mmCIF file of C-alpha atoms (C1' of nucleotides) in Angstrom:
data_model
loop_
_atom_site.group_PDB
_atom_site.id
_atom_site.type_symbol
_atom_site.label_atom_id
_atom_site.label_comp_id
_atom_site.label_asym_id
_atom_site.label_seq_id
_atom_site.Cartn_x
_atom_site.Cartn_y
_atom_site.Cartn_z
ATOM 1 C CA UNK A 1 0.000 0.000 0.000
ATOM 2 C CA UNK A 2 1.783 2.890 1.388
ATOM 3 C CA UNK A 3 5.980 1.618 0.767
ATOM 4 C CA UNK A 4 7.233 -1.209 -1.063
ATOM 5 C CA UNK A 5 6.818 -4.284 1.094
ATOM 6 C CA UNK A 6 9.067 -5.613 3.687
ATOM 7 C CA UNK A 7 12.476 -6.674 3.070
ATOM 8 C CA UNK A 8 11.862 -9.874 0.787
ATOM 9 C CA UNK A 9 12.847 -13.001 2.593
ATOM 10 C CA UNK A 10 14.288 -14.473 -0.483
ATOM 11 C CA UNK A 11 18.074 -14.293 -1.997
ATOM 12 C CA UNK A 12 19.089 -12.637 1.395
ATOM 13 C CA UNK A 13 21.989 -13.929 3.038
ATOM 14 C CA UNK A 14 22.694 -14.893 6.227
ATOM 15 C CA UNK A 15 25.052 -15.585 8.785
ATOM 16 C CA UNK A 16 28.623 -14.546 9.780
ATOM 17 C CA UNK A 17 29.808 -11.597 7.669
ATOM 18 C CA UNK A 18 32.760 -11.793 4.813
ATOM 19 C CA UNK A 19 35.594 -9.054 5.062
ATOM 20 C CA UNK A 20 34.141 -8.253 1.110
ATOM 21 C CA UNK A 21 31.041 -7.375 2.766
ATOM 22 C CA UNK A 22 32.452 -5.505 5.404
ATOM 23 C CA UNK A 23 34.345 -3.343 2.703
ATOM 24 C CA UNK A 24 31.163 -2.750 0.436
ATOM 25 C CA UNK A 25 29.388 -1.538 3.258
ATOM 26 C CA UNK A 26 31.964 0.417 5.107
ATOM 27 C CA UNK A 27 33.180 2.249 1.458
ATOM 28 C CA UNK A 28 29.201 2.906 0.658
ATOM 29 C CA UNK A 29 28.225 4.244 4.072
ATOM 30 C CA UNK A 30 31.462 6.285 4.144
ATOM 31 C CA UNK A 31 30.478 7.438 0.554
ATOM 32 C CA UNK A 32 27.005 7.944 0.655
ATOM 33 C CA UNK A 33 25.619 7.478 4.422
ATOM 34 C CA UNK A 34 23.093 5.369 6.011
ATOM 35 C CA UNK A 35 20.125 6.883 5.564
ATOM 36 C CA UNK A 36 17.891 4.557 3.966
ATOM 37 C CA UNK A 37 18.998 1.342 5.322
ATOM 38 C CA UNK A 38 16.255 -0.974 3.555
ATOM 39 C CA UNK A 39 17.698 0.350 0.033
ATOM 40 C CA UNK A 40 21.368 0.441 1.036
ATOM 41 C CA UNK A 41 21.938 -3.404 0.488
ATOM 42 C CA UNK A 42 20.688 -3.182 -2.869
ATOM 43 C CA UNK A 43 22.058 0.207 -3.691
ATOM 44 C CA UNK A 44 25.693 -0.982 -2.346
ATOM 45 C CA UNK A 45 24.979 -4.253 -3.903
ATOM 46 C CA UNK A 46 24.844 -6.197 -0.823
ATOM 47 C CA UNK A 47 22.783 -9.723 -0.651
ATOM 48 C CA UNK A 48 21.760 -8.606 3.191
ATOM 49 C CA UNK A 49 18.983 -7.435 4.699
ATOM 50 C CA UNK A 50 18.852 -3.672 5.933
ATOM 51 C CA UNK A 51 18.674 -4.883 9.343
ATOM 52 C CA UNK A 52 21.352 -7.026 8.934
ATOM 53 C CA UNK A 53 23.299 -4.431 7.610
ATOM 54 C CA UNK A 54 22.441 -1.478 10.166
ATOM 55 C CA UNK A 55 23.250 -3.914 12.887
ATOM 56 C CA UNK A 56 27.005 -5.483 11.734
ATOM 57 C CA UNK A 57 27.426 -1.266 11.221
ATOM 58 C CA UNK A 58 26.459 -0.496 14.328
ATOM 59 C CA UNK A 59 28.020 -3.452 16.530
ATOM 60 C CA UNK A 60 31.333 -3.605 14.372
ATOM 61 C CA UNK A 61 32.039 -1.739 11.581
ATOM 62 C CA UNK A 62 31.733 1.278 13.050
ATOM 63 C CA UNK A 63 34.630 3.689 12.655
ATOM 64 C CA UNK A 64 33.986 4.796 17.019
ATOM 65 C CA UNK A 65 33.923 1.596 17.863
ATOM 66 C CA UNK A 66 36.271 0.592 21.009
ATOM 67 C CA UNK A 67 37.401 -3.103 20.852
ATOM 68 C CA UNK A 68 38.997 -4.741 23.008
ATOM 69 C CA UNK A 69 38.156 -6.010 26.627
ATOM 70 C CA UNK A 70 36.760 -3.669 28.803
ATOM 71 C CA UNK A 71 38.237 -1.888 31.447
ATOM 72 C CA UNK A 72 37.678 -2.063 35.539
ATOM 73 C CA UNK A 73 36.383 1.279 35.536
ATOM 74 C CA UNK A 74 34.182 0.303 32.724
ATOM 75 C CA UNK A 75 33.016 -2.783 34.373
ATOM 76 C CA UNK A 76 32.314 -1.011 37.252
ATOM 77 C CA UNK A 77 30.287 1.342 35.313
ATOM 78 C CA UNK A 78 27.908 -1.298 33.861
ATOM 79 C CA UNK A 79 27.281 -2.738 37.296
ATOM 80 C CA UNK A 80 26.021 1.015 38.736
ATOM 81 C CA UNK A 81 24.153 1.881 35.544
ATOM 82 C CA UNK A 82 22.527 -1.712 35.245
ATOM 83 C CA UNK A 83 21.412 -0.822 38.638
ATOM 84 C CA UNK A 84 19.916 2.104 37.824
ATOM 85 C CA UNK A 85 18.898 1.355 34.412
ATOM 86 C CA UNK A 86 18.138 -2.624 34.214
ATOM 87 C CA UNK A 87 18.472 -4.254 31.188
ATOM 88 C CA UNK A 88 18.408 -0.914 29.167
ATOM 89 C CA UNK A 89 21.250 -1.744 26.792
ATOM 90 C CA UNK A 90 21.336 1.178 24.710
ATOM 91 C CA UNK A 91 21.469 3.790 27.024
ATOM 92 C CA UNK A 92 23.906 1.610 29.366
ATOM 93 C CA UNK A 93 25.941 2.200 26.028
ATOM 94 C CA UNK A 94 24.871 5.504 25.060
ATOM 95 C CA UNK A 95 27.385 6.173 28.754
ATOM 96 C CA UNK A 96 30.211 4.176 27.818
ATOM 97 C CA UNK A 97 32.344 5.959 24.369
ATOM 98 C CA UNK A 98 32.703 3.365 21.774
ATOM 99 C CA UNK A 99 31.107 0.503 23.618
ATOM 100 C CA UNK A 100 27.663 -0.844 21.394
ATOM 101 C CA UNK A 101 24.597 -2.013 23.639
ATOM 102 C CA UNK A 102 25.184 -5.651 21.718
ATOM 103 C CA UNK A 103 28.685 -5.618 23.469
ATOM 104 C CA UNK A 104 27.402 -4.478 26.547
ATOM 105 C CA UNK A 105 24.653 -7.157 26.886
ATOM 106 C CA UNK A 106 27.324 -10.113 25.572
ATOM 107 C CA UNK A 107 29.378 -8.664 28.498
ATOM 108 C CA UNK A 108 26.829 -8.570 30.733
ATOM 109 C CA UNK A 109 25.196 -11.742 30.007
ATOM 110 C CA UNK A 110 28.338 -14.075 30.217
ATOM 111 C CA UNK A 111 30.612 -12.551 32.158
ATOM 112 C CA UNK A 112 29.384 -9.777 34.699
ATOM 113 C CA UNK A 113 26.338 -10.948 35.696
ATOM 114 C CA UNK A 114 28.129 -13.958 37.027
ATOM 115 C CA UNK A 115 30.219 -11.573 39.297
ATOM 116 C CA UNK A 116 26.727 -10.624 41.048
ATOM 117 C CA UNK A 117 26.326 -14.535 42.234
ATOM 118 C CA UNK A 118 27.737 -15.301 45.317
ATOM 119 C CA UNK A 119 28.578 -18.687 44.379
ATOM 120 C CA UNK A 120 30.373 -18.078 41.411
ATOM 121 C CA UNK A 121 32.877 -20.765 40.649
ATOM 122 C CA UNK A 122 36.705 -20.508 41.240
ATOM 123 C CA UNK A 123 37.662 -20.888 37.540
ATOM 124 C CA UNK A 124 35.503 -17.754 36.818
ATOM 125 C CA UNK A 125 37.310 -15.840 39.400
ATOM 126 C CA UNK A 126 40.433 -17.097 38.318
ATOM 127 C CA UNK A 127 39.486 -16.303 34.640
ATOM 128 C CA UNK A 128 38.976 -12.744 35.081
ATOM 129 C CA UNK A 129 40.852 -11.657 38.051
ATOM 130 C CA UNK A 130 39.222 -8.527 38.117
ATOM 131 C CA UNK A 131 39.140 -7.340 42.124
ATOM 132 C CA UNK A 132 35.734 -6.595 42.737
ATOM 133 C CA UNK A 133 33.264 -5.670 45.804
ATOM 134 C CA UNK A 134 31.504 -8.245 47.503
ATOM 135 C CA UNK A 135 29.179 -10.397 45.579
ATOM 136 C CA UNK A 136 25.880 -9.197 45.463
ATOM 137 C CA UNK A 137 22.456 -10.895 44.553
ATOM 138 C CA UNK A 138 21.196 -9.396 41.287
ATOM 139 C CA UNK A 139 19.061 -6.131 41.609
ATOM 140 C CA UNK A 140 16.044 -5.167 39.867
ATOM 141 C CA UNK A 141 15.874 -1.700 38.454
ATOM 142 C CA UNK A 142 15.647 0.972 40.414
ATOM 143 C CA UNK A 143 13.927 3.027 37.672
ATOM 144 C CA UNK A 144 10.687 1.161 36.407
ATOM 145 C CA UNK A 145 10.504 1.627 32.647
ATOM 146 C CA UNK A 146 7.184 3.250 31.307
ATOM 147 C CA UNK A 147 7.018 1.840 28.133
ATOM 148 C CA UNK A 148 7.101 -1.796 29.074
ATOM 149 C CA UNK A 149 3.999 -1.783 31.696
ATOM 150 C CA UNK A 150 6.352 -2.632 34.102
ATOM 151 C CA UNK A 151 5.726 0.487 35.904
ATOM 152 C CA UNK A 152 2.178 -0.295 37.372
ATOM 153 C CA UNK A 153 3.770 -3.573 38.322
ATOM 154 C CA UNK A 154 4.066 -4.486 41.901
ATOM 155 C CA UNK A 155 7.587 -5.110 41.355
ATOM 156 C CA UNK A 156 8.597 -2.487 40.392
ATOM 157 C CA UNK A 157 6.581 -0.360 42.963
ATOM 158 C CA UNK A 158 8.671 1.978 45.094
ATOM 159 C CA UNK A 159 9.076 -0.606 47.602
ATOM 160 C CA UNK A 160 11.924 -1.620 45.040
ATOM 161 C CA UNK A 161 13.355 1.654 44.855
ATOM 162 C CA UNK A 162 13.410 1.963 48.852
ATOM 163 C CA UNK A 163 15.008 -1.372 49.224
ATOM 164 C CA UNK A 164 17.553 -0.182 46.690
ATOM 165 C CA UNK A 165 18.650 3.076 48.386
ATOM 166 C CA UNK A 166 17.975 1.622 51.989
ATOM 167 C CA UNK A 167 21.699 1.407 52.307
ATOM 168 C CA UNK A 168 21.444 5.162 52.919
ATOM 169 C CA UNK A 169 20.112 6.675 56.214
ATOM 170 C CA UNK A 170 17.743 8.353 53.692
ATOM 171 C CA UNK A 171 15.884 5.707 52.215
ATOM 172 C CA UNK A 172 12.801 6.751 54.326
ATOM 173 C CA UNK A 173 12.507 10.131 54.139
ATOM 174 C CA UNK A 174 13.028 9.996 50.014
ATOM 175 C CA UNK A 175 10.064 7.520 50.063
ATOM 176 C CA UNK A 176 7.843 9.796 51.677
ATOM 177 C CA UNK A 177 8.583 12.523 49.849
ATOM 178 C CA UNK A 178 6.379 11.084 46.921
ATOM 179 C CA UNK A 179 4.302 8.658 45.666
ATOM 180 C CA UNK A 180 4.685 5.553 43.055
ATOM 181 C CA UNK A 181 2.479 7.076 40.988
ATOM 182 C CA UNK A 182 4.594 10.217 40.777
ATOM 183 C CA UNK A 183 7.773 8.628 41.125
ATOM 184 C CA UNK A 184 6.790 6.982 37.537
ATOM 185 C CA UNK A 185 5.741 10.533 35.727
ATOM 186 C CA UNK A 186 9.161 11.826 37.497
ATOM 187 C CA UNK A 187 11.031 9.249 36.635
ATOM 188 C CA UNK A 188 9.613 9.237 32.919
ATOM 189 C CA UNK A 189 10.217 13.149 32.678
ATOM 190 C CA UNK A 190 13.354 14.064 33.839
ATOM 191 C CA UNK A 191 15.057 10.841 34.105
ATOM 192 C CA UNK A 192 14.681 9.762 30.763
ATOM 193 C CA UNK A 193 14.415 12.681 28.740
ATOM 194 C CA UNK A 194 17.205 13.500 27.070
ATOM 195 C CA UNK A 195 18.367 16.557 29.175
ATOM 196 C CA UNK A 196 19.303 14.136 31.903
ATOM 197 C CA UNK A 197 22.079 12.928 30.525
ATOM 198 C CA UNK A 198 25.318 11.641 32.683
ATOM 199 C CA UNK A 199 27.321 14.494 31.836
ATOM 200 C CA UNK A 200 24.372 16.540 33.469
ATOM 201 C CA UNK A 201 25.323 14.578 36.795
ATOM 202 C CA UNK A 202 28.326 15.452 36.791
ATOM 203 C CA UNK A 203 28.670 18.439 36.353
ATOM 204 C CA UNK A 204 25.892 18.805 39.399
ATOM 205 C CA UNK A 205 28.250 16.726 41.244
ATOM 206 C CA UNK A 206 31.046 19.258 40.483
ATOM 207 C CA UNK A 207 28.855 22.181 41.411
ATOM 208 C CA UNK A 208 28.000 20.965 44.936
ATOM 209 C CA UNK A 209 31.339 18.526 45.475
ATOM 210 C CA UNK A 210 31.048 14.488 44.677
ATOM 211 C CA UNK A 211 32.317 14.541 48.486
ATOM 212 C CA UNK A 212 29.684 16.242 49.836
ATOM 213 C CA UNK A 213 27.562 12.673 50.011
ATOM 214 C CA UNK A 214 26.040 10.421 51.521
ATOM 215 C CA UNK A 215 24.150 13.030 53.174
ATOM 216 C CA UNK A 216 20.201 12.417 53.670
ATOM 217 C CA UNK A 217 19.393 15.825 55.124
ATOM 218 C CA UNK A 218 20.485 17.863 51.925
ATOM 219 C CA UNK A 219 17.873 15.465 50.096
ATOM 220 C CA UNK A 220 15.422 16.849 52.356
ATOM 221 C CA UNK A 221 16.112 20.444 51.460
ATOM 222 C CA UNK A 222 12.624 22.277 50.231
ATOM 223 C CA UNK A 223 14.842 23.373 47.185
ATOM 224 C CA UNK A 224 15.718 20.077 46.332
ATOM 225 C CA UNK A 225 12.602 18.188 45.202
ATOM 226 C CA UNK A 226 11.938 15.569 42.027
ATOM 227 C CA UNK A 227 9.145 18.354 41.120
ATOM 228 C CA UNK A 228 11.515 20.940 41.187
ATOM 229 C CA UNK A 229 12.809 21.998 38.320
ATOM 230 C CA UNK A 230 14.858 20.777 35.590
ATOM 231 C CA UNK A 231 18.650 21.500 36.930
ATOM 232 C CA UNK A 232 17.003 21.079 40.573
ATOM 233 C CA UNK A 233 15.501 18.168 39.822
ATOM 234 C CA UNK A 234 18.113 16.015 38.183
ATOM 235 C CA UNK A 235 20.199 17.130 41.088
ATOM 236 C CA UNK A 236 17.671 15.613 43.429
ATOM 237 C CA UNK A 237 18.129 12.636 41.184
ATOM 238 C CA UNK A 238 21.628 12.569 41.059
ATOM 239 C CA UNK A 239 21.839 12.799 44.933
ATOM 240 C CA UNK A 240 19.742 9.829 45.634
ATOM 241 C CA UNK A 241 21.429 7.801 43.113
ATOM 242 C CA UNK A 242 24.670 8.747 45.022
ATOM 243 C CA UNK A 243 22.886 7.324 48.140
ATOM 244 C CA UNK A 244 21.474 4.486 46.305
ATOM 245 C CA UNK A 245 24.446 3.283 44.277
ATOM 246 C CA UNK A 246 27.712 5.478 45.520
ATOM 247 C CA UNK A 247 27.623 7.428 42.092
ATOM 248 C CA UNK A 248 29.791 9.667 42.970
ATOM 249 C CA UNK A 249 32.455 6.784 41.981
ATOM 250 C CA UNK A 250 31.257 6.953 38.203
ATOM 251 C CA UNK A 251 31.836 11.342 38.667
ATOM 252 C CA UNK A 252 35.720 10.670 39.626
ATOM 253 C CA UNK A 253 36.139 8.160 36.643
ATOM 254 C "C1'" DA B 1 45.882 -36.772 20.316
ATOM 255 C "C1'" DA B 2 41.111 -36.775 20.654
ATOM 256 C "C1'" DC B 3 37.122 -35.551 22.753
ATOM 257 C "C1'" DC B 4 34.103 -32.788 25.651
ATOM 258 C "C1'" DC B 5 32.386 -28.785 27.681
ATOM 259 C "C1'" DG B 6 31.713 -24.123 28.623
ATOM 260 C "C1'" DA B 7 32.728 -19.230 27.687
ATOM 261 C "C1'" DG B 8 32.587 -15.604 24.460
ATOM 262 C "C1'" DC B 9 30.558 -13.208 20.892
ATOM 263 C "C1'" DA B 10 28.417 -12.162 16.363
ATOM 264 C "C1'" DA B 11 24.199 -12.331 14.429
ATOM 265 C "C1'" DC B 12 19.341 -13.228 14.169
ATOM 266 C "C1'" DC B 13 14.509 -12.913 15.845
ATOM 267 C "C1'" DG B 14 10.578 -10.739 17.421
ATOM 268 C "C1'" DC B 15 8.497 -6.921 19.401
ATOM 269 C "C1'" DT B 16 7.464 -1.916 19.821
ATOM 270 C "C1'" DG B 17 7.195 2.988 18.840
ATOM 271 C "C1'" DT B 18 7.191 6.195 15.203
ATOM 272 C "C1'" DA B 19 6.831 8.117 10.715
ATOM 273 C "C1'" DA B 20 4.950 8.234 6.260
ATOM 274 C "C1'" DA B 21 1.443 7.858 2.736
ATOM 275 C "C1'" DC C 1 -7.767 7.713 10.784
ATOM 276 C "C1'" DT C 2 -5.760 3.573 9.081
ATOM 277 C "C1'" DT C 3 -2.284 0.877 7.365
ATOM 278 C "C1'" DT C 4 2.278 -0.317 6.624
ATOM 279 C "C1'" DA C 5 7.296 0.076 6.640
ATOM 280 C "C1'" DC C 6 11.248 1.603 9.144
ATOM 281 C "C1'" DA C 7 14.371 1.878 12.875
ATOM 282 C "C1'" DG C 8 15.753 0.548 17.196
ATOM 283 C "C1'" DC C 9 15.845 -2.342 21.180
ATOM 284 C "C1'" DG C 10 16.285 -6.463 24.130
ATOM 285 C "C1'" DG C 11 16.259 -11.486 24.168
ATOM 286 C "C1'" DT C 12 18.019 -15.483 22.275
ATOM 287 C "C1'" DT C 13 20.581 -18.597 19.360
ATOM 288 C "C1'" DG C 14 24.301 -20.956 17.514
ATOM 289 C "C1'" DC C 15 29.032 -21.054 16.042
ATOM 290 C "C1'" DT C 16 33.956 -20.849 17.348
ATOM 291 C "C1'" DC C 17 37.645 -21.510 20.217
ATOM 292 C "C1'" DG C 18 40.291 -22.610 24.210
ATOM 293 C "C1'" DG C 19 41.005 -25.239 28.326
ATOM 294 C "C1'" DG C 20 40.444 -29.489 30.809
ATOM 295 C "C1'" DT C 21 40.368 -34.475 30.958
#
DNA sequence: AACCCGAGCAACCGCTGTAAA
DNA sequence: CTTTACAGCGGTTGCTCGGGT
């Protein structure tokens, strides 16, 4: 009706990449771009699917793309923004320079996550002698995702977010200060919007001093509420995600 | 040397939100 | 307003390789 139909099953190839196709698609995007990605197979005379193609692009080929293993500081990072963010992928990776949420989830998945369980074998330790904190069970999300339903679910109610931050002598009075229902529109608003970005954080943190916390009674402040606004609000948010997950390691990275 | 097993990772699948006609 | 494709995301699969027996 409206656009050609979908990607045609047939005559597409599959499977592991050739270095040929790597260079056709590499020398066309670097010559022409990626806009269209259904007609760039054709047009670069590619037997892949668009998909296929936008995805070995933006996993490998990439010309930003860091390989290599990752770094402490960068392992560290996944564990405090998988707490934060859960199983958001993309904007795990959208913090970490080069790294692709594919990468991050392969990491994640078969090597990380495993550092979480407290019986974790001796060969894995051995294998990646990475010093670490204690083992830790595996944490939901502190911040319930709106777009999955998950919100309204009991799970991820703010009892989750109080157990989270109840390492903090503040986990009480942040719980009161608003309800599940308006944690979620807060959350939704200035959490994931755009202008809450890490960089954001820290320069809040360098503004008020990353030493400054744990401190529960500046989180109390009138001036410092979720509803506040923007800058004041993502500095509320920063704050209690120093209390809940000591971000003010990720701010002297 | 041969086999087995598990880790690592690239790639695919299916779903969802959005844009376009 | 409806329909459909596109783009992106997260989950999963399956292949490869290295270490252990």
């Amino acid at each position: 009706m409206v656009r050609a139909p979908c990607c045609e099953k047939m005559g597409v190839k599959k499977g592991p990449w050739t270095p040929e196709e790597d260079r056709i698609l590499v020398d066309y995007i670097q010559r022409y771009g990626h806009g269209n990605w259904r007609a760039l197979p054709k047009q670069a005379g590619l037997l892949r699917c668009g998909k296929s193609c936008r995805l070995r692009w933006a996993n490998y080929l990439r010309p930003d793309i860091k390989r290599g293993n990752f770094t402490k500081e960068e392992e560290e990072m996944i564990f405090k923004l998988h707490e934060l963010l859960g199983n958001r992928w993309s904007a795990i990776a959208a913090r970490l320079p080069g790294r692709t949420d594919n990468e991050i989830k392969n990491v994640w998945h078969t090597y990380l996550k495993k550092r979480l369980m407290p019986n974790q074998t001796v060969k894995e330790s051995k294998k990646r002698a990475i010093h670490t904190s204690e083992p830790k069970t595996e944490s939901k999300p502190i911040i319930p995702r709106s777009d999955s339903g998950l919100a309204t679910s009991p799970e991820y109610s703010m009892s989750g977010f109080s157990s989270s931050v109840a390492d903090g002598n503040s986990a009480a009075t942040v719980e009161e200060s608003f309800s599940s229902e308006e944690f979620t529109e807060i959350i939704d608003e200035r959490f994931w919007s755009e202008t809450l970005s890490m960089d954001d954080c820290f320069a809040t943190t360098m503004q008020y001093g990353a030493s400054e916390t744990p401190s529960g009674d500046q989180i109390n402040e009138p001036s410092l509420s979720p509803l506040s606004s923007n800058s004041e609000g993502m500095e509320f948010w920063w704050r209690v995600f120093m209390e809940a997950g000591e971000m003010k390691d990720l701010a002297l990275i």
